[in-house]
PDB file of N, CA and C in Angstrom:
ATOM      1  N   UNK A   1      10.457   1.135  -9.836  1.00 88.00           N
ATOM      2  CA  UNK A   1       9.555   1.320  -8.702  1.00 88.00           C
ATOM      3  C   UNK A   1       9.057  -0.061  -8.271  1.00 88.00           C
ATOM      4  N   UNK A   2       9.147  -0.205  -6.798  1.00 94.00           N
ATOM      5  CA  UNK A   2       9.120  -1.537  -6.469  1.00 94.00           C
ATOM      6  C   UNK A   2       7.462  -1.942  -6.346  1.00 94.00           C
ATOM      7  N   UNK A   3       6.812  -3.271  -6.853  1.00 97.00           N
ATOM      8  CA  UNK A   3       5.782  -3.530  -6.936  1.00 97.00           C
ATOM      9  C   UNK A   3       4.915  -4.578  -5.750  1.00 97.00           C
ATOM     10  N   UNK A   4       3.858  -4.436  -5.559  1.00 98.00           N
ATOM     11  CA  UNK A   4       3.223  -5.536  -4.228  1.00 98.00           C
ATOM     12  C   UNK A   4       2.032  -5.851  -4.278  1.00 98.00           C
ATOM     13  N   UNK A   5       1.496  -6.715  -3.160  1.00 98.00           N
ATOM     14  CA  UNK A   5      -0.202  -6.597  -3.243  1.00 98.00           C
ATOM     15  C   UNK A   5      -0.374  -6.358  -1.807  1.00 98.00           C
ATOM     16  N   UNK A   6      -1.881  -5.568  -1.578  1.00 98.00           N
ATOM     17  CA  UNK A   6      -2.167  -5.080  -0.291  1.00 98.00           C
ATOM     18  C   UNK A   6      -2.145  -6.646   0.689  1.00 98.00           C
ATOM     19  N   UNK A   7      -1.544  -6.753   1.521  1.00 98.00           N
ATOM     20  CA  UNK A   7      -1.644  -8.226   2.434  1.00 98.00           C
ATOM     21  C   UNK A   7      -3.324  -7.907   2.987  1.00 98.00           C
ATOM     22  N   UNK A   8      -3.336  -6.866   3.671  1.00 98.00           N
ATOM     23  CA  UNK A   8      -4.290  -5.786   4.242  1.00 98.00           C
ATOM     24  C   UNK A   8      -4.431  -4.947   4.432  1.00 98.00           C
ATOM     25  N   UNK A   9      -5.370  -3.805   4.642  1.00 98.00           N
ATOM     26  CA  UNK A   9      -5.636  -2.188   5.193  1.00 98.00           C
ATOM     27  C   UNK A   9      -6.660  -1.928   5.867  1.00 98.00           C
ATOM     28  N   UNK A  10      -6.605  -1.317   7.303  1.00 98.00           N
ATOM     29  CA  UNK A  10      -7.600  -1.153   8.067  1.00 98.00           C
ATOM     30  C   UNK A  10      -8.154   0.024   7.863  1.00 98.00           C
ATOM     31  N   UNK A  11      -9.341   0.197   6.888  1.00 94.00           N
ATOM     32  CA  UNK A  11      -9.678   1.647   6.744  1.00 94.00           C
ATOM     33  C   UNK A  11      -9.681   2.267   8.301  1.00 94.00           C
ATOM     34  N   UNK A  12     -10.267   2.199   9.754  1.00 96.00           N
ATOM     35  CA  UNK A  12     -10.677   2.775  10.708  1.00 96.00           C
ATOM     36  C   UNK A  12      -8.959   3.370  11.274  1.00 96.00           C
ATOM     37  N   UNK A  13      -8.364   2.154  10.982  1.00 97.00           N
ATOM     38  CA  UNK A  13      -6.630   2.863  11.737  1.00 97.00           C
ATOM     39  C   UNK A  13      -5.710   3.377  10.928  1.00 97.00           C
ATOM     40  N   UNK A  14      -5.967   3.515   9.405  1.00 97.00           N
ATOM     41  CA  UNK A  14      -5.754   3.989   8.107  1.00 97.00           C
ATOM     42  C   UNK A  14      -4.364   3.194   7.889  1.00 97.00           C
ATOM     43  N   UNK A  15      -3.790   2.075   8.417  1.00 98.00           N
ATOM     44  CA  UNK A  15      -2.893   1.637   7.936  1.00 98.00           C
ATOM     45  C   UNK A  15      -3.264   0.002   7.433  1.00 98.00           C
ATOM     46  N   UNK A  16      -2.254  -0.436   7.110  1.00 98.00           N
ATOM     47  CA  UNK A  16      -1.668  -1.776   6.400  1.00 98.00           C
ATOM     48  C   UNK A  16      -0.332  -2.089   6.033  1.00 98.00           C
ATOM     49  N   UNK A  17      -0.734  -3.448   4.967  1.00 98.00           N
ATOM     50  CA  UNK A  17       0.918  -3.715   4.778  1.00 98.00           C
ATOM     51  C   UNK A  17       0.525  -4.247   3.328  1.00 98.00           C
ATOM     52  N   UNK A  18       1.497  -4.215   2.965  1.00 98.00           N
ATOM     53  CA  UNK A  18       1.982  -4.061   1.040  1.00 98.00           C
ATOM     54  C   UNK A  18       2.858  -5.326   1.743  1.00 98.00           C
ATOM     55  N   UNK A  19       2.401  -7.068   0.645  1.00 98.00           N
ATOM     56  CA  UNK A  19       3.103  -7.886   0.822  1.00 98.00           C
ATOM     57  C   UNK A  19       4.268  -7.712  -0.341  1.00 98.00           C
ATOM     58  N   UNK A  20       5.389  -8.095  -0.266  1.00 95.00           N
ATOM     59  CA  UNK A  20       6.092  -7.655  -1.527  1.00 95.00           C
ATOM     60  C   UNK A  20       6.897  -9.011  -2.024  1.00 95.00           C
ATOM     61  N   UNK A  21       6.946  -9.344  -3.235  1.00 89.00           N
ATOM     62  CA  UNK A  21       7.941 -10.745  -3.700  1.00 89.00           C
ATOM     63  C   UNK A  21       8.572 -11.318  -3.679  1.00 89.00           C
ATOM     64  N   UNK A  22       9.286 -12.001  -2.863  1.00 88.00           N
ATOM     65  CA  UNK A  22      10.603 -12.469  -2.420  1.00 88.00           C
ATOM     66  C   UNK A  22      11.536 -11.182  -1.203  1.00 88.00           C
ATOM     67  N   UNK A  23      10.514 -10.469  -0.452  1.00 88.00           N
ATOM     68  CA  UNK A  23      10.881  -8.997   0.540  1.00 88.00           C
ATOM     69  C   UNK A  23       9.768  -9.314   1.082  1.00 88.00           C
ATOM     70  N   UNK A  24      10.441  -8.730   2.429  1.00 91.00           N
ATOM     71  CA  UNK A  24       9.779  -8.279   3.917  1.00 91.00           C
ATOM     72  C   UNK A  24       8.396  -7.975   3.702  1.00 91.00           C
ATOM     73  N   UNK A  25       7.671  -7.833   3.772  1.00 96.00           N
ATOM     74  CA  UNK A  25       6.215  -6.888   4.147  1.00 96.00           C
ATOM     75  C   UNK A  25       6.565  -5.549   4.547  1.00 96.00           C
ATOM     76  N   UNK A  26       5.894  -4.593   3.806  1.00 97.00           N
ATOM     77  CA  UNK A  26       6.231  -3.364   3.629  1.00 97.00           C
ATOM     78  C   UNK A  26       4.685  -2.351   4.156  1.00 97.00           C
ATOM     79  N   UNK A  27       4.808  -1.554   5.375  1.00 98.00           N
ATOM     80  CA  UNK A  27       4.068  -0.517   6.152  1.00 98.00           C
ATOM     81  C   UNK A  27       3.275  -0.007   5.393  1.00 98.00           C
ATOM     82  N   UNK A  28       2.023   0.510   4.860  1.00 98.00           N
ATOM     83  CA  UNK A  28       1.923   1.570   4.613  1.00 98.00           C
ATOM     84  C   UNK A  28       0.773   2.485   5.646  1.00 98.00           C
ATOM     85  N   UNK A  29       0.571   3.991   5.748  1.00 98.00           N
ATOM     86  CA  UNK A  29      -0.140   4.674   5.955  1.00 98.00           C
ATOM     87  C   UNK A  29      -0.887   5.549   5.026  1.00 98.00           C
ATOM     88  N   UNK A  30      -2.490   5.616   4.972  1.00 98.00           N
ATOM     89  CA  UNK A  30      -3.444   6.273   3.976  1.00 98.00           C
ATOM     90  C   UNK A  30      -2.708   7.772   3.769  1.00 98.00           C
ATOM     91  N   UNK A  31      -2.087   8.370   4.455  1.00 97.00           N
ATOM     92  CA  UNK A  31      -1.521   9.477   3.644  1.00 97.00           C
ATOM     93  C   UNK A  31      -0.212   9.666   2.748  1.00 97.00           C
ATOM     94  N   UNK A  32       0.118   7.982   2.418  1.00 98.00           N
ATOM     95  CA  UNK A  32       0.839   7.737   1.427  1.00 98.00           C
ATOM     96  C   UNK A  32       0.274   7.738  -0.349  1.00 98.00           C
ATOM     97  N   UNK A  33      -1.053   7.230  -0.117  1.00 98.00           N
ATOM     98  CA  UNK A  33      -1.338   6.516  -1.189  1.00 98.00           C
ATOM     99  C   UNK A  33      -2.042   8.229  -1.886  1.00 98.00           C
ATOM    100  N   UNK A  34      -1.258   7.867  -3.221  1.00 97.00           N
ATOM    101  CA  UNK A  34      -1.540   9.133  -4.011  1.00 97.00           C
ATOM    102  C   UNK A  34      -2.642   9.117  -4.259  1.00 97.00           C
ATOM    103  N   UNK A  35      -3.479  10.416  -4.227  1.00 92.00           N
ATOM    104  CA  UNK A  35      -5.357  10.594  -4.744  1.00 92.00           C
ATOM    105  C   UNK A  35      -5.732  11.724  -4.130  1.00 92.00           C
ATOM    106  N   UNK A  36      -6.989  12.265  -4.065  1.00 90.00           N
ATOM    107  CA  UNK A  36      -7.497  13.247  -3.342  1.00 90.00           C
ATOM    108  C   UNK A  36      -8.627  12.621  -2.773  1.00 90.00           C
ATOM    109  N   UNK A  37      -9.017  13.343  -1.959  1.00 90.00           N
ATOM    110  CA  UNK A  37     -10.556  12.562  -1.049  1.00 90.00           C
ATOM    111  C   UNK A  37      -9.495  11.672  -0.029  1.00 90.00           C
ATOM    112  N   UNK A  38     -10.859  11.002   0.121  1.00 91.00           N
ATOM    113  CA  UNK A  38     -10.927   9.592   1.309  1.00 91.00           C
ATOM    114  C   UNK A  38      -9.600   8.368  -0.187  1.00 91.00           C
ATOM    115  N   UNK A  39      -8.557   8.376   0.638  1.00 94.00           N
ATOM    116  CA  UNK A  39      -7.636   7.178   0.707  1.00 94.00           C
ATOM    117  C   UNK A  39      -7.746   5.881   1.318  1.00 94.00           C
ATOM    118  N   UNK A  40      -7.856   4.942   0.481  1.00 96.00           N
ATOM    119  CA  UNK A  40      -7.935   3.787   0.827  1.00 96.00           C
ATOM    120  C   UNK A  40      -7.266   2.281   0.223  1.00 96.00           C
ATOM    121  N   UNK A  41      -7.204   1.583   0.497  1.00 97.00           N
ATOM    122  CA  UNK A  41      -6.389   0.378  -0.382  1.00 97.00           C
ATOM    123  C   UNK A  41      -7.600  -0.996   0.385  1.00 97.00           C
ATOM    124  N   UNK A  42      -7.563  -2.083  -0.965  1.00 96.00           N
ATOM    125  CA  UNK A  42      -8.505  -3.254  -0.664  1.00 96.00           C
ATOM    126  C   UNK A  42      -7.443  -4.256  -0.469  1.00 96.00           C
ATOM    127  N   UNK A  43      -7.929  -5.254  -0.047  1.00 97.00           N
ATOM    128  CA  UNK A  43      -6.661  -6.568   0.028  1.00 97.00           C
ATOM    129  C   UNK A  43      -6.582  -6.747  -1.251  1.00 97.00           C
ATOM    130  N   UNK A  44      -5.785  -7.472  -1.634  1.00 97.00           N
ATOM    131  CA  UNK A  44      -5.667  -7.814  -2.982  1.00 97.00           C
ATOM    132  C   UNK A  44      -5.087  -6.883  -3.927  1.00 97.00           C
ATOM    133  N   UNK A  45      -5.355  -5.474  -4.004  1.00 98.00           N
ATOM    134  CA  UNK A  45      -5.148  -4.230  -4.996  1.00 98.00           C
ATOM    135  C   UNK A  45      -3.696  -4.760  -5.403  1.00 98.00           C
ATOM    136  N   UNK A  46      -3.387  -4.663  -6.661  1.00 98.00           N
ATOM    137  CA  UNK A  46      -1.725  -4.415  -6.660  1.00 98.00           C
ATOM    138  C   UNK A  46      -1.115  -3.386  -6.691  1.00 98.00           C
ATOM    139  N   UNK A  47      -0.822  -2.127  -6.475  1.00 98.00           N
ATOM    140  CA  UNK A  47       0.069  -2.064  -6.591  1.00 98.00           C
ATOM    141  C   UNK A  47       1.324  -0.955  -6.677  1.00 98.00           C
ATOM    142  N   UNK A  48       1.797  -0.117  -7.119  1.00 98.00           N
ATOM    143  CA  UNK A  48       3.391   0.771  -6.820  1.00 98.00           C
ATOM    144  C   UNK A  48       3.953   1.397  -6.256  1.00 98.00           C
ATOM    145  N   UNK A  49       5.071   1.682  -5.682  1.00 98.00           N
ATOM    146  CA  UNK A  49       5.194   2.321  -4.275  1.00 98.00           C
ATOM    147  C   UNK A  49       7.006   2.325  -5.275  1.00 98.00           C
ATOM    148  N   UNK A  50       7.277   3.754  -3.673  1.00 98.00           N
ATOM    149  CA  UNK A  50       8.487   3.703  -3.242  1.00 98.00           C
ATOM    150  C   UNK A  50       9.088   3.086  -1.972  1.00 98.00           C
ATOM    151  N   UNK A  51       9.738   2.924  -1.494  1.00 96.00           N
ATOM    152  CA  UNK A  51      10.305   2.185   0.176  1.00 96.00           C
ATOM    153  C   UNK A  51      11.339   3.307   0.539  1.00 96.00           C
ATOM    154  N   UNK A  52      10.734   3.912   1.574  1.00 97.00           N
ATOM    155  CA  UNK A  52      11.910   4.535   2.662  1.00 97.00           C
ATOM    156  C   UNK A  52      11.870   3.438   3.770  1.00 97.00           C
ATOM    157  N   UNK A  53      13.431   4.051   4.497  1.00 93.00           N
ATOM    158  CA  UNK A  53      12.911   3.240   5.731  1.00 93.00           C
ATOM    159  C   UNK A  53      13.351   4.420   6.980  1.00 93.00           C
ATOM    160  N   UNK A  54      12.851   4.139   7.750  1.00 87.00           N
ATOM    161  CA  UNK A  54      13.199   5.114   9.437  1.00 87.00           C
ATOM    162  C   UNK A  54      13.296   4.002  10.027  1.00 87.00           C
ATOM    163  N   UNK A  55      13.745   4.322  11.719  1.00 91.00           N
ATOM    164  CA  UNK A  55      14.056   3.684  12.701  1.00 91.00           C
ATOM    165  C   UNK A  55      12.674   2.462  13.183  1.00 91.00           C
ATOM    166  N   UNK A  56      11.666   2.741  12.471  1.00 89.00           N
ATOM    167  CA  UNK A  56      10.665   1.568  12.744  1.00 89.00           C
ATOM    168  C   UNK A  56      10.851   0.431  11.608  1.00 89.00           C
ATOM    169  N   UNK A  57      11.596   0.500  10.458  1.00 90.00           N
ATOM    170  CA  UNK A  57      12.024  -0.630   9.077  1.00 90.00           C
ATOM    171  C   UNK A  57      11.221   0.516   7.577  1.00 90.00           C
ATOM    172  N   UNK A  58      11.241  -0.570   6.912  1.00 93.00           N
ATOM    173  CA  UNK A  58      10.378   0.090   5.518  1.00 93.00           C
ATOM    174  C   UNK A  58       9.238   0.207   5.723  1.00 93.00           C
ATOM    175  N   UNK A  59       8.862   1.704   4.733  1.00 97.00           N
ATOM    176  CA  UNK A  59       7.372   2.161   4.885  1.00 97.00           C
ATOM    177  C   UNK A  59       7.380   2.221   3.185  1.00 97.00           C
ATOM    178  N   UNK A  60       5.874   2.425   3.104  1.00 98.00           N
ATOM    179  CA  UNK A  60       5.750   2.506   1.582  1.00 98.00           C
ATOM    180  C   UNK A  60       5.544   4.225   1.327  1.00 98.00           C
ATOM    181  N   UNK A  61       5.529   4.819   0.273  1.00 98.00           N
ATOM    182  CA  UNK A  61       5.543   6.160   0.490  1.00 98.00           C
ATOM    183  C   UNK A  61       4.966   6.270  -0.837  1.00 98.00           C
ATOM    184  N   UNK A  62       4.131   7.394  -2.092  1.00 98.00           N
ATOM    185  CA  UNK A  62       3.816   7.515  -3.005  1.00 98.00           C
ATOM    186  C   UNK A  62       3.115   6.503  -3.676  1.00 98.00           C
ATOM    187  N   UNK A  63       1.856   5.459  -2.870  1.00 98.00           N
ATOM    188  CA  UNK A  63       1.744   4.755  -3.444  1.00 98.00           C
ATOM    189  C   UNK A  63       0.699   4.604  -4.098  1.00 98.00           C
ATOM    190  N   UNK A  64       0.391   3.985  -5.135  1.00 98.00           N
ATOM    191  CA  UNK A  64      -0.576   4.069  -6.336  1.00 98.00           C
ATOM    192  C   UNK A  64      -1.296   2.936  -7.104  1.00 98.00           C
ATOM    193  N   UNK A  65      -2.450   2.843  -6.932  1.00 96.00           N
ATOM    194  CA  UNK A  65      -3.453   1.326  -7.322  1.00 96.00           C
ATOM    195  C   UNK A  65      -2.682   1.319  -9.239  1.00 96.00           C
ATOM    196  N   UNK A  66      -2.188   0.241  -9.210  1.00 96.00           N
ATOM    197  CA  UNK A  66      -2.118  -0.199 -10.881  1.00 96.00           C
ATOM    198  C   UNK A  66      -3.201  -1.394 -11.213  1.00 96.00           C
ATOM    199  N   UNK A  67      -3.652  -1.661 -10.192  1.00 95.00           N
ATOM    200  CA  UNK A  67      -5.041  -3.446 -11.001  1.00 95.00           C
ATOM    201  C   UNK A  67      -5.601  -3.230  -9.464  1.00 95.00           C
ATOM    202  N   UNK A  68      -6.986  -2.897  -9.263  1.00 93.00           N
ATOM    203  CA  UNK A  68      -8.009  -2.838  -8.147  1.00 93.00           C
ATOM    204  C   UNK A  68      -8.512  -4.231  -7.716  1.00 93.00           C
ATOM    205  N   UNK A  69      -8.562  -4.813  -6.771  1.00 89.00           N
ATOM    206  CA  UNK A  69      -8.928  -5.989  -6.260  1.00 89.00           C
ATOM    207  C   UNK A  69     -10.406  -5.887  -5.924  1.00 89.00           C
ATOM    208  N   UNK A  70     -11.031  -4.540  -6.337  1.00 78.00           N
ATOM    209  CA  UNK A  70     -12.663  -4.623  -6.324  1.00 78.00           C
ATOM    210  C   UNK A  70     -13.067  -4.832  -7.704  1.00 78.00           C
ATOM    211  N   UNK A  71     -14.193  -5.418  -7.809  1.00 68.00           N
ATOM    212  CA  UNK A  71     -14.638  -5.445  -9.399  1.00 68.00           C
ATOM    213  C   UNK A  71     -15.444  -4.208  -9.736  1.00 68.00           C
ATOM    214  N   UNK A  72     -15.024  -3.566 -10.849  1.00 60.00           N
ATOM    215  CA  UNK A  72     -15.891  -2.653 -11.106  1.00 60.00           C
ATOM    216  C   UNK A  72     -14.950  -1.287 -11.235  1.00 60.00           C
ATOM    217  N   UNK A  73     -13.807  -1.005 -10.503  1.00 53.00           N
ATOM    218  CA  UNK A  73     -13.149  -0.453 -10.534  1.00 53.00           C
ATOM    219  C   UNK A  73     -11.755  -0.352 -10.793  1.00 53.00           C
TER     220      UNK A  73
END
C-alpha cells in the first residue's frame, strides 16, 4: 500500500493532495479517508492509501492516518 504526506486539505472544499516520494501528487477527497463522523486530514499527517486513476489522473481512495501531524493525537 502506497505511502505519503498530506501536501494539503481544505476542510471547507473537502479536498487535497497526498504528496507522494519520488510520484506525482496524488488527489484526495474527504469521502475517501476511512473513519466515521466529520473526515479530515492536517498537512503534514502521513499517511496510507490506495491509487486509482479515472480520466482526471490518480486519486487516493481508502485512506488512513498512520503518524498525525497534530500533537496530541
Amino acid at each position: 500500500m502506497p505511502t505519503g504526506e498530506v501536501k494539503w486539505f481544505n476542510d471547507a472544499k473537502g479536498y487535497g493532495f497526498i504528496a507522494v516520494e519520488g510520484g506525482e501528487d496524488v488527489f484526495v477527497h474527504f469521502t475517501a479517508i476511512v473513519g466515521e463522523g466529520y473526515r479530515s486530514l492536517n498537512e503534514g499527517d502521513q499517511v496510507e492509501f490506495e491509487i486509482v486513476s479515472d480520466s482526471k489522473g490518480p486519486r487516493a481512495e481508502n485512506v488512513m492516518v498512520t503518524r498525525s501531524a497534530e500533537p496530541g493525537f
